[in-house]
CSV table of C-alpha atoms in Angstrom, one decimal:
chain,number,residue,atom,x,y,z
A,20,MET,CA,48.5,96.5,107.1
A,21,LYS,CA,47.6,100.1,106.4
A,22,LYS,CA,50.4,102.6,106.4
A,23,ASN,CA,50.2,106.4,107.1
A,24,ILE,CA,50.4,108.9,104.5
A,25,GLN,CA,50.2,112.7,105.0
A,26,LYS,CA,47.5,115.2,103.9
A,27,ILE,CA,47.8,119.0,103.2
A,28,SER,CA,45.4,121.2,105.3
A,29,LEU,CA,45.6,124.7,103.4
A,30,ALA,CA,42.2,125.5,105.0
A,31,ALA,CA,43.8,126.0,108.4
A,32,ILE,CA,46.5,128.2,106.9
A,33,LEU,CA,43.8,130.4,105.6
A,34,LEU,CA,41.6,130.5,108.5
A,35,LEU,CA,43.9,130.6,111.4
A,36,GLY,CA,46.3,133.4,110.4
A,37,PHE,CA,46.7,136.3,112.8
A,38,PRO,CA,46.2,139.8,111.5
A,39,LEU,CA,49.5,141.8,111.5
A,40,VAL,CA,49.1,145.5,112.4
A,41,SER,CA,51.8,147.9,111.5
A,42,CYS,CA,53.0,150.6,114.1
A,43,ASN,CA,53.4,154.4,113.4
A,44,ASN,CA,54.6,157.1,115.5
A,45,GLY,CA,52.1,159.6,114.2
A,46,THR,CA,48.4,159.8,114.9
A,47,SER,CA,45.7,158.9,112.7
A,48,SER,CA,41.8,158.4,112.8
A,49,PRO,CA,39.6,156.1,110.4
A,50,THR,CA,38.7,159.3,108.5
A,51,GLY,CA,42.3,160.6,108.0
A,52,ASP,CA,41.3,163.4,110.2
A,53,THR,CA,44.6,164.2,112.1
A,54,GLY,CA,43.7,167.5,113.4
A,55,GLY,CA,45.1,169.6,110.7
A,56,ALA,CA,43.4,172.6,109.1
A,57,VAL,CA,41.0,172.5,106.1
A,58,GLY,CA,43.3,172.9,103.0
A,59,GLY,CA,46.4,172.6,105.0
A,60,GLU,CA,49.7,171.4,103.7
A,61,ILE,CA,49.9,167.6,104.0
A,62,THR,CA,53.0,165.8,105.1
A,63,TYR,CA,53.2,162.1,104.5
A,64,VAL,CA,56.3,159.9,104.9
A,65,GLY,CA,56.5,156.2,103.6
A,66,LYS,CA,58.1,153.2,105.5
A,67,ALA,CA,58.7,149.5,105.6
A,68,LEU,CA,55.5,147.7,106.4
A,69,PRO,CA,55.4,144.5,108.6
A,70,GLU,CA,56.2,141.2,106.8
A,71,ALA,CA,53.2,139.3,105.4
A,72,GLU,CA,52.8,135.7,104.6
A,73,VAL,CA,50.7,134.0,101.8
A,74,GLY,CA,47.6,132.4,103.1
A,75,VAL,CA,47.7,134.6,106.4
A,76,SER,CA,45.2,137.4,107.1
A,77,TYR,CA,46.9,140.6,107.1
A,78,THR,CA,46.3,144.2,108.1
A,79,ALA,CA,48.5,147.3,108.0
A,80,ASP,CA,47.7,151.0,108.8
A,81,ILE,CA,49.3,153.5,106.4
A,82,ALA,CA,47.0,156.4,107.4
A,83,THR,CA,49.9,158.5,108.9
A,84,ALA,CA,49.5,161.6,106.8
A,85,THR,CA,49.2,164.9,108.9
A,86,GLY,CA,48.4,168.6,108.1
A,87,ALA,CA,44.9,168.6,106.9
A,88,THR,CA,41.4,167.2,108.0
A,89,GLY,CA,39.5,164.6,105.8
A,90,ILE,CA,42.6,163.0,104.4
A,91,THR,CA,41.9,160.0,102.0
A,92,TYR,CA,44.4,157.6,100.5
A,93,GLU,CA,44.6,155.6,97.1
A,94,LEU,CA,47.3,153.9,95.2
A,95,ASP,CA,49.1,156.0,92.8
A,96,ILE,CA,48.4,155.5,89.1
A,97,GLY,CA,50.0,152.5,87.7
A,98,GLN,CA,50.7,151.2,91.3
A,99,TRP,CA,49.5,147.8,92.8
A,100,LEU,CA,49.4,145.7,96.1
A,101,PRO,CA,50.4,142.1,96.2
A,102,GLU,CA,47.6,140.0,95.1
A,103,GLY,CA,44.9,139.4,97.6
A,104,LEU,CA,45.5,142.8,99.5
A,105,GLU,CA,43.4,146.0,99.1
A,106,LEU,CA,43.9,149.6,100.3
A,107,SER,CA,40.8,151.4,101.7
A,108,SER,CA,40.3,155.1,101.5
A,109,ASP,CA,40.9,155.5,105.1
A,110,GLY,CA,44.4,154.1,104.8
A,111,GLU,CA,44.1,150.4,105.8
A,112,ILE,CA,45.7,147.6,103.8
A,113,SER,CA,43.9,144.3,104.4
A,114,GLY,CA,43.3,141.0,103.0
A,115,THR,CA,45.1,137.5,102.6
A,116,PRO,CA,48.0,137.7,100.1
A,117,THR,CA,48.2,135.1,97.4
A,118,GLU,CA,51.7,135.9,96.0
A,119,ALA,CA,55.1,136.1,97.4
A,120,GLY,CA,57.9,138.5,96.9
A,121,ASP,CA,59.2,142.0,97.7
A,122,PHE,CA,57.0,144.9,96.9
A,123,VAL,CA,57.3,148.6,96.5
A,124,PHE,CA,54.2,151.0,96.0
A,125,THR,CA,53.3,154.5,96.0
A,126,VAL,CA,50.3,155.8,97.9
A,127,ALA,CA,48.7,159.2,97.4
A,128,ALA,CA,47.3,161.2,100.3
A,129,SER,CA,44.8,163.9,99.4
A,130,ALA,CA,42.2,166.2,101.1
A,131,GLU,CA,39.8,169.0,99.8
A,132,GLY,CA,41.8,172.2,99.3
A,133,SER,CA,45.2,170.6,99.7
A,134,LYS,CA,47.8,169.4,97.3
A,135,THR,CA,48.1,165.7,96.9
A,136,VAL,CA,51.4,164.3,98.3
A,137,TYR,CA,53.0,160.8,97.8
A,138,ALA,CA,54.8,158.2,99.9
A,139,ASP,CA,56.5,155.1,99.0
A,140,PHE,CA,56.2,151.9,101.0
A,141,THR,CA,58.1,148.6,101.0
A,142,MET,CA,56.7,145.2,101.8
A,143,THR,CA,57.8,141.7,102.0
A,144,VAL,CA,55.4,138.9,101.5
A,145,LYS,CA,57.0,135.4,102.4
A,146,ALA,CA,55.9,132.1,100.8
A,147,GLY,CA,53.3,130.4,102.7
A,148,GLU,CA,53.4,127.0,104.4
A,149,ILE,CA,51.5,123.9,103.4
A,150,GLU,CA,50.6,122.3,106.6
A,151,VAL,CA,50.9,118.4,106.8
A,152,GLU,CA,48.8,116.0,108.7
A,153,GLY,CA,48.5,112.1,108.7
A,154,VAL,CA,45.9,110.0,106.6
A,155,GLU,CA,45.9,106.4,105.7
A,156,LEU,CA,46.7,105.1,102.3
A,157,GLU,CA,45.1,101.8,101.5
A,158,ASN,CA,47.1,98.7,100.3
A,159,GLY,CA,46.6,97.4,96.8
A,160,THR,CA,46.9,93.9,95.0
A,161,VAL,CA,48.7,93.0,91.8
A,162,GLY,CA,46.3,93.0,89.0
A,163,LYS,CA,43.5,95.0,90.7
A,164,THR,CA,42.7,98.5,89.5
A,165,TYR,CA,43.8,101.0,92.3
A,166,ALA,CA,42.3,104.5,93.0
A,167,GLN,CA,42.8,106.6,96.0
A,168,PRO,CA,43.4,110.4,96.9
A,169,VAL,CA,46.4,111.2,99.1
A,170,PHE,CA,44.4,114.0,100.8
A,171,THR,CA,41.1,114.3,102.7
A,172,ALA,CA,38.2,116.6,102.0
A,173,GLU,CA,39.5,118.9,104.7
A,174,GLY,CA,42.7,118.9,103.1
A,175,TYR,CA,41.7,119.6,99.5
A,176,ASN,CA,42.8,122.8,97.8
A,177,ALA,CA,42.4,123.0,94.0
A,178,ALA,CA,45.5,125.2,93.9
A,179,LEU,CA,47.8,122.5,95.0
A,180,LYS,CA,49.7,120.0,92.8
A,181,TYR,CA,51.3,116.8,93.5
A,182,LYS,CA,54.0,114.8,92.2
A,183,VAL,CA,56.4,111.9,93.2
A,184,LYS,CA,59.9,113.3,94.0
A,185,ASP,CA,62.7,112.7,91.6
A,186,GLY,CA,64.7,109.7,92.8
A,187,THR,CA,61.7,107.9,94.3
A,188,THR,CA,59.1,105.9,92.5
A,189,LEU,CA,55.6,104.3,92.9
A,190,PRO,CA,55.2,100.6,92.6
A,191,GLU,CA,55.0,99.5,88.9
A,192,GLY,CA,51.8,100.1,87.3
A,193,LEU,CA,50.8,103.0,89.6
A,194,ARG,CA,51.2,106.8,89.0
A,195,LEU,CA,50.3,110.0,90.9
A,196,THR,CA,48.0,112.5,89.2
A,197,GLU,CA,48.8,116.2,89.5
A,198,ASN,CA,45.6,116.7,91.5
A,199,GLY,CA,46.7,114.2,94.1
A,200,PHE,CA,45.3,110.6,93.2
A,201,ILE,CA,47.2,107.5,93.0
A,202,ILE,CA,45.6,105.4,90.2
A,203,GLY,CA,46.5,102.4,87.9
A,204,THR,CA,46.9,98.6,88.1
A,205,PRO,CA,49.9,97.4,90.1
A,206,THR,CA,52.0,94.7,88.2
A,207,LYS,CA,54.3,93.8,91.0
A,208,GLY,CA,54.0,93.1,94.7
A,209,VAL,CA,55.9,95.3,97.1
A,210,THR,CA,56.1,95.6,100.9
A,211,ASP,CA,56.4,98.9,102.7
A,212,HIS,CA,57.5,100.5,99.5
A,213,ALA,CA,58.8,104.0,100.3
A,214,PHE,CA,58.3,107.2,98.2
A,215,THR,CA,58.0,110.8,98.6
A,216,ILE,CA,55.3,113.2,97.6
A,217,VAL,CA,56.1,116.8,96.8
A,218,ILE,CA,53.1,119.3,97.2
A,219,SER,CA,53.5,122.6,95.7
A,220,GLY,CA,51.2,125.6,95.2
A,221,GLU,CA,51.8,129.1,93.7
A,222,GLY,CA,53.0,131.4,96.5
A,223,PHE,CA,53.8,128.5,98.9
A,224,ALA,CA,57.0,126.7,99.7
A,225,ASP,CA,57.1,123.3,98.5
A,226,SER,CA,56.2,120.5,101.2
A,227,GLU,CA,57.5,117.1,101.1
A,228,VAL,CA,56.3,113.9,102.8
A,229,GLU,CA,57.6,110.3,102.7
A,230,THR,CA,55.0,107.6,102.9
A,231,LEU,CA,54.8,103.8,102.4
A,232,ILE,CA,52.4,101.5,100.3
A,233,THR,CA,52.1,97.7,100.2
A,234,ILE,CA,50.8,95.8,97.2
A,235,ALA,CA,50.0,92.2,97.7
A,236,ASP,CA,51.1,89.6,95.4
A,237,ALA,CA,48.5,87.7,93.4
A,238,GLU,CA,48.5,85.4,90.4
A,239,ILE,CA,47.3,86.9,87.1
A,240,GLY,CA,45.7,84.1,85.0
A,241,GLU,CA,45.5,83.6,81.4
A,242,ASP,CA,43.4,85.9,79.3
A,243,THR,CA,39.9,84.3,78.7
A,244,THR,CA,36.8,86.3,78.0
A,245,ILE,CA,36.3,89.9,79.1
A,246,ALA,CA,33.5,90.6,81.2
A,247,LEU,CA,32.0,93.8,82.6
A,248,GLU,CA,28.9,94.1,84.6
A,249,ASP,CA,26.3,96.9,84.9
A,250,ARG,CA,27.1,98.7,88.3
A,251,THR,CA,25.8,101.4,90.5
A,252,LEU,CA,28.7,103.4,91.6
A,253,PRO,CA,29.2,104.8,95.2
A,254,GLU,CA,27.6,108.3,95.6
A,255,ALA,CA,29.8,111.2,95.3
A,256,GLU,CA,29.5,114.6,97.0
A,257,VAL,CA,30.5,117.9,95.8
A,258,GLY,CA,34.0,119.1,97.2
A,259,SER,CA,35.0,115.7,98.6
A,260,PRO,CA,37.6,113.5,96.7
A,261,TYR,CA,36.2,110.6,94.9
A,262,ALA,CA,37.9,107.5,93.4
A,263,VAL,CA,36.4,104.4,92.1
A,264,ALA,CA,37.8,101.5,90.0
A,265,ILE,CA,35.7,100.1,87.0
A,266,GLN,CA,37.0,96.6,87.3
A,267,ALA,CA,36.6,94.1,84.4
A,268,THR,CA,37.5,90.4,84.5
A,269,GLY,CA,38.9,87.8,82.2
A,270,ALA,CA,42.0,89.6,81.1
A,271,SER,CA,44.9,91.8,82.3
A,272,GLY,CA,46.2,95.1,80.9
A,273,LEU,CA,42.9,96.2,79.6
A,274,THR,CA,42.0,99.7,78.4
A,275,TYR,CA,38.7,101.5,79.3
A,276,THR,CA,36.7,103.9,77.3
A,277,ARG,CA,33.7,105.9,78.5
A,278,LYS,CA,30.5,107.1,76.7
A,279,ASN,CA,27.6,109.4,78.1
A,280,VAL,CA,24.2,107.6,78.2
A,281,SER,CA,22.2,110.1,80.2
A,282,GLY,CA,23.5,113.2,81.6
A,283,ARG,CA,27.2,114.3,82.0
A,284,LEU,CA,29.9,113.8,84.8
A,285,PRO,CA,30.1,116.8,87.0
A,286,ALA,CA,33.1,119.2,86.4
A,287,GLY,CA,36.1,118.0,88.4
A,288,LEU,CA,35.8,114.4,87.7
A,289,THR,CA,38.0,112.6,85.1
A,290,PHE,CA,37.5,109.1,83.8
A,291,ASP,CA,41.1,107.5,83.0
A,292,ALA,CA,41.8,104.7,80.5
A,293,CYS,CA,43.1,102.5,83.4
A,294,GLY,CA,39.4,102.3,84.4
A,295,VAL,CA,39.3,104.9,87.2
A,296,LEU,CA,36.8,107.6,87.9
A,297,TYR,CA,38.4,110.1,90.2
A,298,GLY,CA,38.6,113.8,91.2
A,299,VAL,CA,36.7,116.4,93.3
A,300,PRO,CA,33.3,117.1,92.0
A,301,GLU,CA,32.6,120.8,91.6
A,302,ASP,CA,28.7,120.3,90.7
A,303,SER,CA,26.0,117.8,91.6
A,304,THR,CA,24.0,115.7,89.1
A,305,SER,CA,20.4,116.2,88.6
A,306,GLY,CA,19.4,112.9,89.7
A,307,THR,CA,21.1,109.7,88.7
A,308,ILE,CA,23.1,109.8,85.6
A,309,ARG,CA,24.5,106.8,83.3
A,310,PHE,CA,27.3,106.2,81.3
A,311,SER,CA,28.8,103.2,79.5
A,312,VAL,CA,32.3,101.8,79.8
A,313,THR,CA,33.9,99.5,77.5
A,314,ALA,CA,37.0,97.2,78.4
A,315,SER,CA,39.1,96.0,75.6
A,316,LYS,CA,42.4,94.4,74.8
A,317,GLU,CA,43.7,93.6,71.4
A,318,GLY,CA,43.0,90.2,70.3
A,319,LEU,CA,39.9,89.7,72.6
A,320,ASP,CA,36.3,90.8,72.1
A,321,SER,CA,35.6,93.9,74.2
A,322,ALA,CA,33.0,94.1,76.9
A,323,THR,CA,30.6,96.9,77.9
A,324,GLY,CA,28.7,97.8,81.0
A,325,THR,CA,26.4,100.6,82.1
A,326,MET,CA,27.3,102.5,85.2
A,327,SER,CA,24.8,104.5,87.2
A,328,PHE,CA,26.2,107.6,89.3
A,329,LEU,CA,24.7,110.2,91.6
A,330,CYS,CA,26.6,113.1,92.8
A,331,LYS,CA,24.9,115.1,95.7
A,332,ASP,CA,25.7,118.6,97.0
A,333,LYS,CA,26.9,119.0,100.6
A,334,LEU,CA,24.3,118.6,103.4
A,335,VAL,CA,23.8,121.7,105.4
A,336,VAL,CA,21.9,122.2,108.5
A,337,ALA,CA,19.1,124.9,108.1
A,338,ASN,CA,15.7,125.9,108.7
A,339,ARG,CA,15.8,128.8,105.9
A,340,PHE,CA,16.2,127.3,102.3
A,341,GLU,CA,17.3,129.5,99.6
A,342,ALA,CA,15.4,129.7,96.3
A,343,GLU,CA,18.5,130.2,94.3
A,344,TYR,CA,19.9,127.0,95.5
A,345,VAL,CA,17.1,124.7,94.3
A,346,ASP,CA,17.7,122.4,91.2
A,347,LEU,CA,16.8,124.6,88.3
A,348,THR,CA,17.9,122.0,85.5
A,349,GLY,CA,15.4,122.0,82.8
A,350,LYS,CA,13.4,124.9,84.3
A,351,SER,CA,12.1,127.5,81.6
A,352,GLY,CA,10.7,130.9,82.8
A,353,ALA,CA,9.1,133.8,81.0
A,354,GLY,CA,10.6,137.3,81.3
A,355,TYR,CA,9.8,140.6,79.6
A,356,SER,CA,11.7,140.2,76.4
A,357,SER,CA,13.1,136.6,76.8
A,358,ASN,CA,12.5,133.2,78.1
A,359,PRO,CA,15.3,132.7,80.8
A,360,THR,CA,16.1,129.0,81.7
A,361,GLY,CA,18.0,127.2,84.3
A,362,THR,CA,20.2,129.4,86.4
A,363,GLY,CA,19.1,132.3,84.1
A,364,LEU,CA,16.1,132.6,86.6
A,365,ILE,CA,18.3,133.7,89.3
A,366,GLN,CA,18.7,137.5,89.9
A,367,LYS,CA,20.7,139.3,92.5
A,368,PHE,CA,19.4,142.0,94.8
A,369,ASP,CA,21.0,143.5,97.9
A,370,ASP,CA,18.0,143.1,99.8
A,371,ALA,CA,17.6,139.4,99.0
A,372,SER,CA,18.6,136.9,101.7
A,373,ASN,CA,22.0,135.6,100.5
A,374,GLY,CA,21.9,138.3,97.8
A,375,ALA,CA,20.0,136.3,95.2
A,376,CYS,CA,16.5,135.1,94.4
A,377,VAL,CA,14.5,133.3,91.7
A,378,SER,CA,12.4,135.4,89.3
A,379,TYR,CA,10.9,135.3,85.8
A,380,LEU,CA,8.3,132.8,86.8
A,381,PHE,CA,5.5,134.2,84.5
A,382,THR,CA,4.3,130.7,83.2
A,383,GLU,CA,3.3,127.4,84.6
A,384,ILE,CA,6.4,126.4,86.5
A,385,TYR,CA,7.2,125.0,90.0
A,386,LEU,CA,10.3,125.2,92.5
A,387,ASP,CA,11.0,122.3,94.7
A,388,PHE,CA,12.7,122.8,98.1
A,389,VAL,CA,13.9,119.4,99.1
A,390,VAL,CA,14.2,119.1,102.9
A,391,GLU,CA,15.8,116.3,104.9
A,392,SER,CA,14.5,115.8,108.4
A,393,SER,CA,16.3,113.8,111.0
A,394,GLU,CA,12.9,112.6,112.6
A,395,ASP,CA,9.1,113.1,112.1
A,396,LEU,CA,8.1,116.7,112.9
A,397,THR,CA,4.7,118.3,113.4
A,398,GLY,CA,3.4,121.8,113.9
A,399,LEU,CA,5.8,123.7,111.8
A,400,THR,CA,5.1,127.2,110.5
A,401,MET,CA,5.9,127.5,106.8
A,402,THR,CA,7.1,130.9,105.6
A,403,PHE,CA,7.8,132.1,102.2
A,404,CYS,CA,9.8,135.4,101.4
A,405,LEU,CA,8.3,136.9,98.2
A,406,ALA,CA,8.3,140.0,96.3
A,407,SER,CA,6.3,141.3,93.2
A,408,GLU,CA,7.2,143.0,89.9
A,409,ILE,CA,3.8,142.8,88.3
A,410,GLY,CA,1.7,145.7,89.9
A,411,GLU,CA,1.6,147.8,92.9
A,412,SER,CA,-0.7,145.4,94.9
A,413,THR,CA,-1.3,141.8,93.6
A,414,VAL,CA,-3.7,139.3,95.5
A,415,PHE,CA,-2.5,135.7,94.9
A,416,THR,CA,-4.9,132.8,95.8
A,417,SER,CA,-4.7,129.0,95.3
A,418,ASP,CA,-6.0,129.5,91.8
A,419,ASP,CA,-2.8,131.4,90.9
A,420,MET,CA,-0.3,129.9,93.1
A,421,LYS,CA,-0.2,126.5,95.0
A,422,PHE,CA,1.9,125.2,97.8
A,423,TYR,CA,2.6,121.5,98.4
A,424,VAL,CA,4.1,119.4,101.2
A,425,ASN,CA,5.0,115.9,99.8
A,426,GLU,CA,2.4,116.1,97.2
A,427,THR,CA,-0.4,117.3,99.7
A,428,GLU,CA,-1.7,120.7,98.8
A,429,ILE,CA,-1.8,123.2,101.5
A,430,GLU,CA,-4.9,125.6,101.9
A,431,TYR,CA,-3.9,129.3,102.6
A,432,ASP,CA,-5.6,132.5,102.8
A,433,PRO,CA,-5.1,134.9,99.8
A,434,ILE,CA,-1.9,136.9,100.1
A,435,THR,CA,-1.2,140.3,98.8
A,436,ILE,CA,2.2,141.3,97.5
A,437,ALA,CA,3.1,144.9,97.0
A,438,GLY,CA,5.5,145.7,94.1
A,439,GLY,CA,6.2,147.7,91.0
A,440,ASN,CA,5.5,147.3,87.3
A,441,GLN,CA,8.6,145.5,86.0
A,442,SER,CA,10.3,146.7,89.0
A,443,LYS,CA,10.7,144.5,92.1
A,444,GLY,CA,9.2,145.8,95.3
A,445,ASP,CA,10.4,145.0,98.8
A,446,PHE,CA,10.6,141.4,99.9
A,447,GLN,CA,7.8,140.5,102.3
A,448,THR,CA,7.2,137.3,104.4
A,449,PHE,CA,4.0,135.3,104.5
A,450,ASP,CA,3.0,132.5,106.8
A,451,ILE,CA,1.5,130.1,104.4
A,452,ALA,CA,0.7,127.4,106.9
A,453,ASP,CA,1.2,126.8,110.4
A,454,ASP,CA,0.7,123.1,111.0
A,455,VAL,CA,3.3,121.5,108.4
A,456,SER,CA,4.4,118.0,109.1
A,457,LEU,CA,7.6,116.5,107.8
A,458,LYS,CA,8.4,112.8,107.7
A,459,LYS,CA,11.9,111.5,108.7
A,460,GLY,CA,14.2,111.5,105.6
A,461,GLU,CA,13.5,113.4,102.4
A,462,ASN,CA,10.6,115.8,101.9
A,463,THR,CA,9.8,118.1,99.2
A,464,ILE,CA,8.0,121.3,99.4
A,465,ARG,CA,6.7,122.9,96.3
A,466,ILE,CA,5.6,126.3,95.2
A,467,GLN,CA,3.7,126.1,91.8
A,468,ILE,CA,2.6,128.8,89.6
A,469,VAL,CA,-0.7,128.1,87.9
A,470,SER,CA,-1.8,129.7,84.5
A,471,ASN,CA,-3.6,132.9,85.4
A,472,THR,CA,-4.3,136.6,84.1
A,473,LEU,CA,-2.6,138.5,87.1
A,474,ARG,CA,0.1,140.0,84.8
A,475,ASN,CA,-1.7,142.9,83.0
A,476,GLY,CA,-4.9,141.1,83.1
A,477,THR,CA,-4.0,139.0,80.2
A,478,SER,CA,-0.9,136.7,81.2
A,479,THR,CA,0.3,134.8,84.0
A,480,GLY,CA,1.8,136.5,86.9
A,481,ALA,CA,4.2,135.1,89.6
A,482,PRO,CA,6.1,136.4,92.6
A,483,VAL,CA,9.9,136.7,93.0
A,484,VAL,CA,10.9,133.8,95.3
A,485,ASP,CA,13.6,134.6,97.8
A,486,TYR,CA,13.5,131.6,100.5
A,487,MET,CA,11.2,129.2,102.3
A,488,GLU,CA,11.6,128.9,106.1
A,489,LEU,CA,10.4,126.3,108.5
A,490,ASN,CA,10.3,127.5,112.3
A,491,ASP,CA,11.3,125.5,115.4
A,492,THR,CA,13.1,122.7,113.7
A,493,GLU,CA,16.0,123.1,116.2
A,494,GLY,CA,18.8,121.7,113.9
A,495,LYS,CA,16.7,118.8,112.9
A,496,THR,CA,16.4,119.8,109.1
A,497,SER,CA,18.9,120.3,106.5
A,498,TYR,CA,19.3,120.4,102.5
A,499,ARG,CA,21.7,120.3,100.0
A,500,PRO,CA,22.1,123.6,98.3
A,501,LYS,CA,23.1,123.7,94.7
A,502,VAL,CA,25.8,126.1,95.1
A,503,SER,CA,27.0,125.7,91.6
A,504,ASN,CA,24.0,127.7,90.6
A,505,LEU,CA,25.9,130.9,91.6
């Protein structure tokens, strides 16, 4: 029988907090214009602000100075607010505090032609609460490697830490990791074994939850010959808890070691000597990676198996696909004084969609937008948002730049992109095709730069790529943005 354990949902605390607004008896305006004269004498009095709470959105108005027009506010030199809060020049404190305590700070009120005056404010930030909800904890079996998180994806927060409360214990052979995974190989059967988990986080009051676990009895046979088969492990997803046991046979009390074969494990995952791969991945893999695992025990010949592993980014419903989120692994571009690679191809501009784009494509290179479609789609318009930095007006044709949908080249009319010389021009959108078809499942849309002489008439020229967009998909298309790029 499965028993209930509890999960921690910090996200709800962070998202559902209500703003707290302080009250004052004076009058104020967003500009600090209180009806006083230009260059008048400013009067400013401090006060105790409403209580705040870690993890809860907070707002307080301290724009209460009078006597002059155009009053602005700033923290006095050497003063600071609780972490997570900021003071705007118009006198509003806002943000989500991340530290608890009692705070005193001094604010300066000033206006042109007036003497700056100061006021002291006090503020208490109380410890936040870690909310608790239920989640099931799987039962285990003696001699079988066990691996399970004590939270769900929705309840995960990297700032939280977990431990077993003093005076309670896990079944023999199991332990709780600091990041919230129960791992190990149980050595003794128990029924409805109770223990208490303590969850803590900086700025939060500790939360405790009691839970139960059952470990089924099983016979542990005599050691014979260790065997470990090659395996394709379950897929992982960025941001979601992952735990899998690498189980060898033929002996008990084995120790496991891992070695990379091709590619590396994503950050956030750990391989433990008990034979468990666990954690919350922070990055995806570029295709399937492989690593070897060796199971060993003194007095026996060890055994090695090769594990294949794939970690994907989260699937996001969209019809606009950002260039900065495509897989840039192994991509090498060409700049003006260097040859950027990988995420070095990403540049940030205020006028770019999502604030970023891909540039330095002055070589034979391609970008693949991988689009997943829930069904066969036809008659879609494919639009690319592009800019230029290789001249005031550059004409691109299929001899210079190609577009493909699932390896089928798309014919398009020449496009003219305006820009500067080593200075990005405005982003422009271009309808490359108006009758694009997608198949159900995974599709690849490619923009490919072909060797040309568009750059100074001697070397390869290419646009800056902001995004690709498909119209009229009505929520039927999605992609897995490689958010770790940024």
